[in-house]
Every structure is written in C-alpha cells, then in structure tokens.
Amino acid sequence: MSNRGKLYGIGVGPGDPELITLKALKALAKTNIVAFHQAEGKKSNALTIAECWIKRHQQLLPFVYPTTTEILSPHENYEFILADFYEKISKELRYYLDNGKTIAILAEGDPLFYSSFMYIYNRIGNEYETEVIPGITSVSASASALGVPLCYRNQTFTVLSGVLDQLTLEKRLAVGEAFAIIKLGRNLDKVRTAIYNAGLIKRALYIERATMASERIISLCAAATESSPYFSLVLIPGISWN
Amino acid sequence: MSNRGKLYGIGVGPGDPELITLKALKALAKTNIVAFHQAEGKKSNALTIAECWIKRHQQLLPFVYPTTTEILSPHENYEFILADFYEKISKELRYYLDNGKTIAILAEGDPLFYSSFMYIYNRIGNEYETEVIPGITSVSASASALGVPLCYRNQTFTVLSGVLDQLTLEKRLAVGEAFAIIKLGRNLDKVRTAIYNAGLIKRALYIERATMASERIISLCAAATESSPYFSLVLIPGISWN
C-alpha cells in the first residue's frame, strides 16, 4: 500500500497561467505524470494553460476524447462511448498508481465544476489517496474580465448549459436574478433567443476566452451566429444594490 | 493623472492561505495599503487568510462594518447605514489614490461573487485604474473538501442565500439539479426544513470553514439548530452521470 502513488485533480484556472493557486503549483511539482484531456488533433486547453509550470522530467499523459460532440445517432451511443473512454483511462491510471507514480490530472477551471476529471474521480478516487485542488472558474474569470459584480446580497445565481433546449432555458431564466450560460458553441443563436424571450437581452454580456491572451469582449448581438469558441460564455449579472 | 494610485480587488480564496493565485500574490506585493472589511471587535476573515503574504511596510486599512445583521427596525435603515458606510470608505480611498497610493482590497473567496468589495467597486472602479483578480469561491472549496463533483454535463447549478424565506427556497430548490446554499447563520433550521420539503435532504451535505484549519464536516442533521458559523454552507450535488 505504501508504495502506491497519489492522484491529484488540479484546477489550473480559466486561462491566464498566473490564475493558478500556490497549492496547485506545489502539488503539480510533486507529480511524476501530468495527465490532461484533449480533442483529437488539437492541443489540450488545460496543458496550454499550465505548461509553463511543467518540468522536463515530468511525463505527459494525454487522454484523447473519442468524440467531442453529443450529437450522435443513436443518442445513447454518446454515453456508451464516454463510459468506455473513462474505463480505459481508469485502468491506465491504476497501472501507474499501483507502480508508485504520483499523477496530476489537469482540469481547466475547477476540477469538480463541469469537468471531465469528475468521471475519473468517481471511478478511482476512493481506491487511491486522492486530493482535489480547486481552481478559478471561467465564471469568476469572466466577471473580473468584464468588470461586473455577479450577484448581490440574497440574489440567486444560476449556471445554465447552452445545450438545454430553448424552452427549458427560458423557464430557468425566469427564476432567479443572476445567470451564467456556459457551453455556447453551436447553441449561441438558441441561447440568444431564449435570453431575448426572457426579457434579459439588455443585461446580457458576452465574452470569449476570459483572461487568455486572445480574450475578446463583444456585444452578444455581434457574436457570430454559427458558433462560439469553447471558452465563451454569457453573464447576466444581478441588478446592483446600494 | 499619472501620479494617481491603482486599486486592486483581490480574491484571497476560501481559507487555506495557499489557495490564493500567483496573480493575486504579485498584485498584493505591489500595494502600499492593504484594506479589508471586518466586524466590530473581530479580526477580519480576509486578513486572517492573507496575512502571511503581507509585508511589514504595507499599511493595514480596516473597514469596520457599522452592522452585521440585516435584522434592524425599521428595515430601511440597513440600506441607509450600509450606503453611508460605503460612501465614507470611497471618500477615504479616493484620498489615498489621489495621493498616489496603490491599494489592495482583500475579499474572501471571489471579489465579484457576493462580496462587500462590489459596493466599493461600483462607486469608484470607474474613477481610477482598477484591476479585479478573481479568487476560489467557498463553493468550489467546499466541493473539493467534501470530495463531491458539483454538477455534470448539462445540469443547472444554483446558488441560493439562506436569508430567503422558506417558501422561496422551496420553490427555487424545485428548479434545477444541483445547489449550494450560502449565508446559513441563523437560517439553518429554515434551510433544513426547505431542503427536506423539496425532497433533497438525503443528497444535502454540510460543511463549516472549508479548507481552513478548523474545517468541520458533519451531517446536516447534526449541525447546530441555533446558528452556523459564517463560513458554512450546504451543497446538494447533481446526480452523477456515467
């Protein structure tokens, strides 16, 4: 048992490499293997954020997503493909951990907030010594970059996925006072319509790649209709108090 | 103009001093004055978190809350007292900034997420060069400390204030899949009842002072009925997927 490795889930934050915590840096420095998710043929976002903190002697371990869209037919395949993917990753990680390797899994933003790390954590987190180090979310980063307080006093703050259908979005935008809408991608047109129908379009702010060098703040109306980058979101801040 | 100071809003994170970002530390090191809120006769929470990073030459500037409860009679007084408080602070900060001082205002968690910094930011943020550095929220910290993923895939995540009345809490707990309830204090009994009535009591987790040395994880039922510490919250994580 004592020769088994430790698993870290490390939040690398939203994009600016300096928006990583000291605790994350200290943990990262202790690891033999640095793992991260990436799309086929693309560089990992988490690796891009954290690579300036990774040393030459650390082994890089990419997990290449078998698919990056949920739009498959039949729909059930997505869940099966992903479950299989995470089972294979878990098996590989068990091998390294059993052989005494200490492993960091990098997560953009926060590891327990809409992250792929959670699926690995749920599979092997109880089998090995595991530590999760929280990170700055894209929601907090976007508020700072846009310069807007998110929510005041006793306001309700709600995070919605742009993948939800328009009617559900509209219904959920009718409850509460402040919102962030993530996972825009090809859903931007639908999201914009839902916000308009909910009477919130004048308060909605749009941002791409908050805190990254390529950060872009444009009006929600000016944002491309076809598709938004992965790192984009809409904030609807609460109405200011006092 | 060039001799005017700069204002930083710095998120110091949830409690563990190492859960501060490199960016926050670099900004903090540049400041002449370190300001923070505190309750009368109590040490500032934000100062307690960050004090190991503050140098001897930096001037400490406490803002002592005129009241820490909203329960006043007549109710309108609260808003008036607080507005007056923030006006006085803003005047003092303008004086220092006009005299070339660079100032950090420390905020527990994230400066733009239910923080007192926002009221100062809204008053003088546009008058001076201002930079907000996001921080790890107590919500992210609690998920890590409890070891639970907060929300999966397209689940809705909602942050509720325990100050809301029971019926409103119950209605809002009926919409969405994952929740954090903050500002428990004297509201814990009411919050527990609302969670029970919403059918979510079995999924609710309670934590006090996440990531602080005095962190305590107990069942929500075992938590004291009279009052919870300021740094306590309830998480109702989304049901796990895959």
Coordinates of C-alpha atoms in Angstrom, one line a residue:
Chain A
M1 CA 0.0 0.0 0.0
S2 CA 2.7 2.5 1.0
N3 CA 4.3 2.2 -2.4
R4 CA 1.2 3.3 -4.3
G5 CA 1.1 6.7 -5.9
K6 CA -1.2 9.6 -5.2
L7 CA -3.7 11.1 -7.5
Y8 CA -4.2 14.9 -7.7
G9 CA -7.0 16.7 -9.5
I10 CA -5.6 20.1 -10.2
G11 CA -7.7 23.1 -11.2
V12 CA -5.4 25.2 -13.5
G13 CA -7.9 28.0 -13.7
P14 CA -9.5 29.8 -16.6
G15 CA -6.7 30.7 -18.9
D16 CA -4.1 33.1 -17.5
P17 CA -1.3 30.9 -16.2
E18 CA -0.9 33.1 -13.2
L19 CA -4.6 32.4 -12.2
I20 CA -3.4 29.1 -10.7
T21 CA -3.1 28.7 -6.9
L22 CA 0.1 28.2 -5.0
K23 CA -1.4 24.9 -3.7
A24 CA -1.9 23.7 -7.2
L25 CA 1.7 24.6 -8.2
K26 CA 3.1 22.8 -5.1
A27 CA 1.1 19.7 -5.9
L28 CA 2.0 19.8 -9.6
A29 CA 5.7 19.9 -8.7
K30 CA 5.4 16.6 -6.8
T31 CA 4.0 14.6 -9.6
N32 CA 5.7 12.1 -12.0
I33 CA 3.0 12.2 -14.6
V34 CA 0.9 15.1 -15.8
A35 CA -2.4 14.0 -17.5
F36 CA -4.9 16.0 -19.4
H37 CA -7.8 15.7 -21.8
Q38 CA -7.6 16.8 -25.4
A39 CA -9.6 16.7 -28.5
E40 CA -8.2 14.7 -31.5
G41 CA -5.7 16.7 -33.4
K42 CA -5.9 19.7 -31.0
K43 CA -3.7 20.8 -28.2
S44 CA -5.1 20.4 -24.7
N45 CA -6.5 23.6 -23.3
A46 CA -5.5 22.6 -19.7
L47 CA -2.0 21.8 -20.9
T48 CA -1.7 25.1 -22.7
I49 CA -2.7 26.9 -19.5
A50 CA -0.3 25.0 -17.2
E51 CA 2.6 24.0 -19.5
C52 CA 4.9 26.8 -18.2
W53 CA 4.7 25.1 -14.8
I54 CA 5.6 21.6 -16.0
K55 CA 9.2 20.4 -15.8
R56 CA 11.1 18.4 -18.4
H57 CA 11.3 15.2 -16.2
Q58 CA 7.5 15.0 -15.9
Q59 CA 5.8 12.5 -18.2
L60 CA 2.9 13.9 -20.2
L61 CA -0.2 11.7 -20.5
P62 CA -2.9 12.9 -22.9
F63 CA -6.4 11.4 -22.9
V64 CA -7.8 11.9 -26.3
Y65 CA -11.6 12.2 -26.4
P66 CA -13.2 9.7 -28.7
T67 CA -15.8 12.3 -29.6
T68 CA -16.4 16.0 -28.7
T69 CA -20.0 16.3 -29.7
E70 CA -23.1 14.9 -28.1
I71 CA -24.9 15.0 -31.4
L72 CA -24.6 11.4 -32.5
S73 CA -27.2 8.9 -33.7
P74 CA -28.5 7.0 -32.0
H75 CA -28.1 9.3 -29.0
E76 CA -27.3 6.5 -26.5
N77 CA -24.0 5.9 -28.2
Y78 CA -22.5 9.0 -26.6
E79 CA -22.9 7.7 -23.1
F80 CA -21.6 4.3 -24.0
I81 CA -18.6 5.8 -25.9
L82 CA -17.7 8.1 -23.0
A83 CA -18.1 5.4 -20.3
D84 CA -15.8 3.1 -22.3
F85 CA -13.3 6.0 -22.6
Y86 CA -13.3 6.7 -18.8
E87 CA -13.0 3.0 -18.0
K88 CA -9.9 2.7 -20.2
I89 CA -8.3 5.8 -18.6
S90 CA -9.0 4.5 -15.1
K91 CA -7.3 1.2 -16.0
E92 CA -4.2 3.1 -17.2
L93 CA -4.1 5.3 -14.2
R94 CA -4.5 2.3 -11.8
Y95 CA -1.4 0.8 -13.5
Y96 CA 0.7 3.9 -12.9
L97 CA -0.6 4.4 -9.4
D98 CA 0.0 0.8 -8.4
N99 CA 3.5 1.3 -9.6
G100 CA 4.1 4.2 -7.2
K101 CA 3.7 7.0 -9.7
T102 CA 2.2 10.3 -8.5
I103 CA -0.2 11.7 -11.0
A104 CA -1.7 15.1 -11.7
I105 CA -4.9 15.3 -13.8
L106 CA -5.2 18.9 -15.0
A107 CA -8.6 20.5 -15.2
E108 CA -9.5 23.8 -16.8
G109 CA -11.2 26.0 -14.3
D110 CA -12.3 23.9 -11.3
P111 CA -12.0 20.1 -11.3
L112 CA -15.4 19.5 -9.7
F113 CA -17.4 22.0 -11.7
Y114 CA -18.5 20.6 -15.2
S115 CA -15.1 19.0 -15.7
S116 CA -14.1 15.7 -17.3
F117 CA -11.9 15.0 -14.2
M118 CA -15.1 14.1 -12.3
Y119 CA -15.7 10.9 -14.3
I120 CA -12.2 9.6 -13.4
Y121 CA -12.6 10.8 -9.8
N122 CA -15.9 8.9 -9.4
R123 CA -14.2 5.7 -10.7
I124 CA -10.9 5.6 -8.9
G125 CA -10.9 8.4 -6.3
N126 CA -11.9 6.0 -3.5
E127 CA -9.3 3.4 -4.5
Y128 CA -6.2 5.6 -4.1
E129 CA -5.0 8.6 -2.0
T130 CA -6.6 11.5 -3.9
E131 CA -6.6 15.2 -3.4
V132 CA -8.6 17.7 -5.4
I133 CA -7.3 21.3 -5.6
P134 CA -10.0 23.8 -6.6
G135 CA -9.4 26.3 -9.4
I136 CA -10.8 29.6 -10.5
T137 CA -13.8 29.0 -12.7
S138 CA -14.5 30.6 -16.1
V139 CA -17.5 32.2 -14.4
S140 CA -15.4 34.2 -11.9
A141 CA -12.8 35.0 -14.5
S142 CA -15.4 36.4 -16.9
A143 CA -16.9 38.6 -14.2
S144 CA -13.4 40.0 -13.5
A145 CA -12.6 40.5 -17.1
L146 CA -16.0 42.2 -17.8
G147 CA -15.7 44.2 -14.6
V148 CA -19.2 43.3 -13.3
P149 CA -20.3 42.1 -9.9
L150 CA -22.1 38.8 -10.4
C151 CA -24.7 38.8 -7.6
Y152 CA -25.6 40.9 -4.7
R153 CA -26.8 40.1 -1.2
N154 CA -29.5 37.5 -1.3
Q155 CA -29.8 37.2 -5.1
T156 CA -29.9 33.7 -6.6
F157 CA -27.1 32.9 -9.1
T158 CA -27.7 30.2 -11.7
V159 CA -25.4 28.5 -14.1
L160 CA -27.1 27.1 -17.2
S161 CA -25.8 24.9 -20.0
G162 CA -26.4 26.3 -23.5
V163 CA -27.1 22.7 -24.6
L164 CA -30.5 22.8 -22.9
D165 CA -33.5 23.3 -25.2
Q166 CA -34.8 26.8 -25.7
L167 CA -38.0 26.3 -23.7
T168 CA -36.1 25.0 -20.7
L169 CA -33.6 27.8 -20.9
E170 CA -36.5 30.4 -21.0
K171 CA -38.2 28.7 -18.0
R172 CA -34.9 28.7 -15.9
L173 CA -34.1 32.3 -16.9
A174 CA -37.5 33.2 -15.4
V175 CA -36.3 32.0 -11.9
G176 CA -33.6 33.9 -10.0
E177 CA -31.7 37.2 -10.5
A178 CA -28.3 36.4 -12.0
F179 CA -27.1 33.9 -14.5
A180 CA -24.1 32.5 -16.4
I181 CA -24.7 30.5 -19.5
I182 CA -21.9 28.1 -20.5
K183 CA -21.3 25.6 -23.3
L184 CA -22.4 28.1 -26.0
G185 CA -20.7 26.5 -29.1
R186 CA -23.3 25.9 -31.8
N187 CA -26.1 26.9 -29.3
L188 CA -25.4 30.6 -29.4
D189 CA -28.4 31.5 -31.6
K190 CA -30.8 29.5 -29.5
V191 CA -29.3 30.9 -26.2
R192 CA -29.7 34.5 -27.6
T193 CA -33.3 33.9 -28.5
A194 CA -34.0 32.4 -25.1
I195 CA -32.4 35.4 -23.3
Y196 CA -34.4 37.8 -25.5
N197 CA -37.7 36.0 -24.8
A198 CA -36.9 36.0 -21.1
G199 CA -36.6 39.8 -21.3
L200 CA -32.9 39.8 -20.3
I201 CA -31.1 40.7 -23.5
K202 CA -30.2 44.2 -22.3
R203 CA -28.4 42.9 -19.3
A204 CA -26.6 40.1 -21.1
L205 CA -22.8 40.3 -21.6
Y206 CA -20.7 38.1 -23.9
I207 CA -17.1 37.2 -23.5
E208 CA -14.7 34.8 -25.3
R209 CA -11.6 33.3 -23.7
A210 CA -11.6 35.3 -20.5
T211 CA -8.1 36.0 -19.1
M212 CA -6.4 34.4 -22.1
A213 CA -4.2 36.4 -24.4
S214 CA -6.9 36.0 -27.1
E215 CA -9.7 37.3 -24.8
R216 CA -12.4 39.1 -26.7
I217 CA -15.4 41.1 -25.4
I218 CA -18.1 41.9 -27.9
S219 CA -21.8 42.5 -27.6
L220 CA -23.9 39.4 -27.6
C221 CA -25.7 40.6 -30.7
A222 CA -22.3 41.0 -32.6
A223 CA -21.2 37.5 -31.7
A224 CA -21.1 35.1 -34.6
T225 CA -24.3 33.3 -35.3
E226 CA -22.9 29.9 -36.3
S227 CA -20.6 29.0 -33.4
S228 CA -18.8 30.3 -30.4
P229 CA -15.4 29.2 -29.1
Y230 CA -15.3 26.6 -26.4
F231 CA -14.2 29.2 -23.9
S232 CA -17.1 31.6 -24.3
L233 CA -20.0 32.4 -22.0
V234 CA -22.8 34.8 -21.3
L235 CA -23.2 36.6 -18.0
I236 CA -26.4 38.2 -16.8
P237 CA -25.3 39.9 -13.6
G238 CA -27.8 40.7 -10.8
I239 CA -29.2 44.2 -10.7
S240 CA -26.8 46.2 -8.5
W241 CA -27.7 47.1 -4.9
N242 CA -26.7 50.1 -2.9
Chain B
M1 CA -3.3 61.7 -13.6
S2 CA -0.1 59.7 -13.8
N3 CA 0.6 60.1 -10.1
R4 CA -2.7 58.5 -9.1
G5 CA -2.6 55.2 -7.4
K6 CA -4.2 51.9 -8.7
L7 CA -6.9 50.0 -7.0
Y8 CA -6.9 46.2 -6.8
G9 CA -9.7 43.9 -5.8
I10 CA -8.0 40.8 -4.7
G11 CA -9.7 37.4 -4.1
V12 CA -7.8 35.7 -1.3
G13 CA -9.8 32.5 -1.7
P14 CA -11.8 30.4 0.8
G15 CA -9.5 30.0 3.8
D16 CA -6.3 28.0 3.1
P17 CA -3.6 30.7 2.5
E18 CA -2.2 28.6 -0.3
L19 CA -5.5 28.7 -2.2
I20 CA -4.5 32.2 -3.4
T21 CA -3.4 32.7 -7.0
L22 CA 0.0 33.8 -8.2
K23 CA -1.6 36.8 -9.8
A24 CA -3.1 37.8 -6.5
L25 CA 0.2 37.5 -4.7
K26 CA 2.0 39.6 -7.3
A27 CA -0.6 42.3 -7.2
L28 CA -0.6 42.3 -3.4
A29 CA 3.1 42.7 -3.3
K30 CA 2.8 46.0 -5.3
T31 CA 0.5 47.7 -3.0
N32 CA 1.1 50.4 -0.3
I33 CA -2.1 49.9 1.5
V34 CA -4.0 46.6 2.3
A35 CA -7.7 47.2 3.1
F36 CA -10.3 44.7 4.3
H37 CA -13.7 44.5 5.9
Q38 CA -14.2 43.4 9.5
A39 CA -16.9 43.1 12.1
E40 CA -16.6 45.3 15.2
G41 CA -14.3 43.7 17.7
K42 CA -13.5 40.7 15.5
K43 CA -10.5 40.0 13.3
S44 CA -11.0 40.3 9.6
N45 CA -11.5 36.9 7.9
A46 CA -9.9 38.1 4.7
L47 CA -6.9 39.4 6.7
T48 CA -6.6 36.2 8.6
I49 CA -6.4 34.3 5.3
A50 CA -3.9 36.6 3.6
E51 CA -1.8 38.0 6.4
C52 CA 1.1 35.6 5.8
W53 CA 1.5 37.3 2.5
I54 CA 1.5 40.9 3.8
K55 CA 4.8 42.7 4.4
R56 CA 5.6 45.0 7.4
H57 CA 5.9 48.1 5.3
Q58 CA 2.3 47.7 4.0
Q59 CA -0.3 49.9 5.8
L60 CA -3.3 48.0 7.0
L61 CA -6.7 49.7 6.5
P62 CA -9.7 48.1 8.2
F63 CA -13.2 48.9 7.2
V64 CA -15.4 48.2 10.3
Y65 CA -19.0 47.3 9.4
P66 CA -21.5 49.5 11.2
T67 CA -23.8 46.5 11.5
T68 CA -23.5 42.8 10.5
T69 CA -27.2 41.9 10.7
E70 CA -30.0 42.9 8.3
I71 CA -32.5 42.5 11.1
L72 CA -33.0 46.1 12.1
S73 CA -36.1 48.0 12.7
P74 CA -37.3 49.8 10.7
H75 CA -35.8 47.6 7.9
E76 CA -34.9 50.5 5.6
N77 CA -32.2 51.6 8.0
Y78 CA -30.0 48.7 6.9
E79 CA -29.7 50.0 3.3
F80 CA -29.1 53.6 4.5
I81 CA -26.5 52.6 7.0
L82 CA -24.6 50.5 4.5
A83 CA -24.8 53.1 1.7
D84 CA -23.4 55.7 4.2
F85 CA -20.6 53.2 5.2
Y86 CA -19.5 52.6 1.6
E87 CA -19.7 56.4 0.8
K88 CA -17.3 57.1 3.6
I89 CA -14.9 54.3 2.5
S90 CA -15.0 55.5 -1.0
K91 CA -14.0 59.0 0.1
E92 CA -11.1 57.7 2.1
L93 CA -9.9 55.5 -0.8
R94 CA -10.1 58.5 -3.2
Y95 CA -7.9 60.4 -0.8
Y96 CA -5.2 57.7 -0.8
L97 CA -5.5 57.0 -4.6
D98 CA -5.3 60.7 -5.4
N99 CA -2.1 60.8 -3.4
G100 CA -0.5 58.1 -5.5
K101 CA -1.1 55.1 -3.1
T102 CA -1.7 51.7 -4.6
I103 CA -4.4 49.9 -2.7
A104 CA -5.4 46.2 -2.4
I105 CA -8.9 45.5 -1.1
L106 CA -8.9 41.9 0.1
A107 CA -12.1 39.8 -0.5
E108 CA -12.7 36.4 0.9
G109 CA -13.4 34.0 -2.0
D110 CA -14.0 35.9 -5.2
P111 CA -14.3 39.8 -5.2
L112 CA -17.3 39.8 -7.6
F113 CA -19.3 36.9 -6.0
Y114 CA -21.4 38.1 -3.0
S115 CA -18.6 40.3 -1.7
S116 CA -18.5 43.6 0.0
F117 CA -15.8 44.7 -2.4
M118 CA -18.5 45.1 -5.1
Y119 CA -20.1 48.1 -3.4
I120 CA -16.8 50.0 -3.4
Y121 CA -16.0 48.8 -7.0
N122 CA -19.4 50.2 -8.2
R123 CA -18.6 53.6 -6.5
I124 CA -15.0 54.2 -7.6
G125 CA -14.0 51.5 -10.0
N126 CA -14.6 53.8 -13.0
E127 CA -12.7 56.7 -11.5
Y128 CA -9.3 55.1 -11.0
E129 CA -7.3 52.4 -12.7
T130 CA -8.8 49.3 -11.2
E131 CA -8.0 45.6 -11.6
V132 CA -10.0 42.7 -10.1
I133 CA -8.3 39.4 -9.5
P134 CA -10.7 36.5 -9.1
G135 CA -10.5 34.0 -6.3
I136 CA -11.5 30.5 -5.4
T137 CA -15.1 30.6 -4.0
S138 CA -16.2 28.8 -0.9
V139 CA -18.5 26.8 -3.2
S140 CA -15.5 25.3 -5.1
A141 CA -13.5 24.8 -1.9
S142 CA -16.4 23.0 -0.2
A143 CA -16.8 20.6 -3.2
S144 CA -13.1 19.8 -3.0
A145 CA -13.2 19.4 0.8
L146 CA -16.3 17.2 0.6
G147 CA -14.9 15.3 -2.4
V148 CA -18.0 15.6 -4.5
P149 CA -18.4 16.7 -8.1
L150 CA -20.9 19.7 -8.1
C151 CA -22.6 19.4 -11.5
Y152 CA -22.4 17.2 -14.5
R153 CA -22.9 17.8 -18.3
N154 CA -25.9 20.0 -18.8
Q155 CA -27.2 20.1 -15.2
T156 CA -28.2 23.5 -13.8
F157 CA -26.3 24.7 -10.8
T158 CA -27.9 27.3 -8.5
V159 CA -26.5 29.3 -5.6
L160 CA -29.2 30.3 -3.0
S161 CA -29.0 32.6 0.0
G162 CA -30.2 31.1 3.3
V163 CA -31.7 34.5 4.1
L164 CA -34.5 33.8 1.5
D165 CA -37.8 32.9 3.1
Q166 CA -38.7 29.2 3.3
L167 CA -41.3 29.2 0.5
T168 CA -38.9 30.9 -1.9
L169 CA -36.2 28.5 -1.0
E170 CA -38.5 25.5 -1.6
K171 CA -39.6 26.9 -5.0
R172 CA -36.1 27.5 -6.1
L173 CA -34.9 24.1 -5.0
A174 CA -37.6 22.7 -7.2
V175 CA -35.9 24.1 -10.4
G176 CA -32.5 22.6 -11.5
E177 CA -30.3 19.8 -10.4
A178 CA -27.5 21.0 -8.2
F179 CA -27.4 23.6 -5.4
A180 CA -25.2 25.5 -3.0
I181 CA -26.9 27.3 -0.1
I182 CA -24.8 30.1 1.5
K183 CA -25.4 32.6 4.3
L184 CA -26.7 29.9 6.7
G185 CA -26.1 31.6 10.1
R186 CA -29.3 31.8 12.0
N187 CA -31.2 30.4 8.9
L188 CA -30.0 26.8 9.3
D189 CA -33.2 25.4 10.7
K190 CA -35.3 27.1 8.0
V191 CA -32.9 26.0 5.2
R192 CA -33.0 22.4 6.5
T193 CA -36.8 22.4 6.5
A194 CA -36.9 23.8 3.0
I195 CA -34.4 21.1 1.8
Y196 CA -36.5 18.4 3.4
N197 CA -39.7 19.7 1.9
A198 CA -38.1 19.8 -1.5
G199 CA -37.2 16.2 -1.1
L200 CA -33.5 16.8 -1.2
I201 CA -32.4 16.1 2.3
K202 CA -30.7 12.8 1.5
R203 CA -28.4 14.5 -1.0
A204 CA -27.6 17.5 1.1
L205 CA -24.1 17.9 2.5
Y206 CA -23.0 20.4 5.2
I207 CA -19.5 21.8 5.8
E208 CA -18.1 24.5 8.0
R209 CA -14.9 26.6 7.2
A210 CA -13.9 24.5 4.1
T211 CA -10.1 24.4 3.7
M212 CA -9.4 26.3 7.0
A213 CA -7.6 24.6 9.8
S214 CA -10.9 24.5 11.7
E215 CA -12.8 22.8 8.8
R216 CA -15.6 20.5 10.0
I217 CA -17.7 18.1 8.0
I218 CA -20.8 16.9 9.9
S219 CA -24.2 15.7 8.7
L220 CA -26.7 18.4 8.1
C221 CA -29.0 16.9 10.7
A222 CA -26.2 17.0 13.3
A223 CA -25.4 20.7 12.7
A224 CA -26.4 23.0 15.5
T225 CA -30.0 24.3 15.3
E226 CA -29.4 27.8 16.6
S227 CA -26.7 29.1 14.3
S228 CA -24.0 28.2 11.9
P229 CA -20.6 29.8 11.5
Y230 CA -20.3 32.5 8.8
F231 CA -18.1 30.1 6.7
S232 CA -20.6 27.3 6.4
L233 CA -22.6 26.1 3.5
V234 CA -24.8 23.3 2.2
L235 CA -24.1 21.5 -1.1
I236 CA -26.6 19.5 -3.0
P237 CA -24.5 18.0 -5.8
G238 CA -26.1 16.9 -9.1
I239 CA -26.8 13.2 -9.5
S240 CA -23.7 11.6 -11.0
W241 CA -23.5 10.7 -14.6
N242 CA -21.6 8.0 -16.3

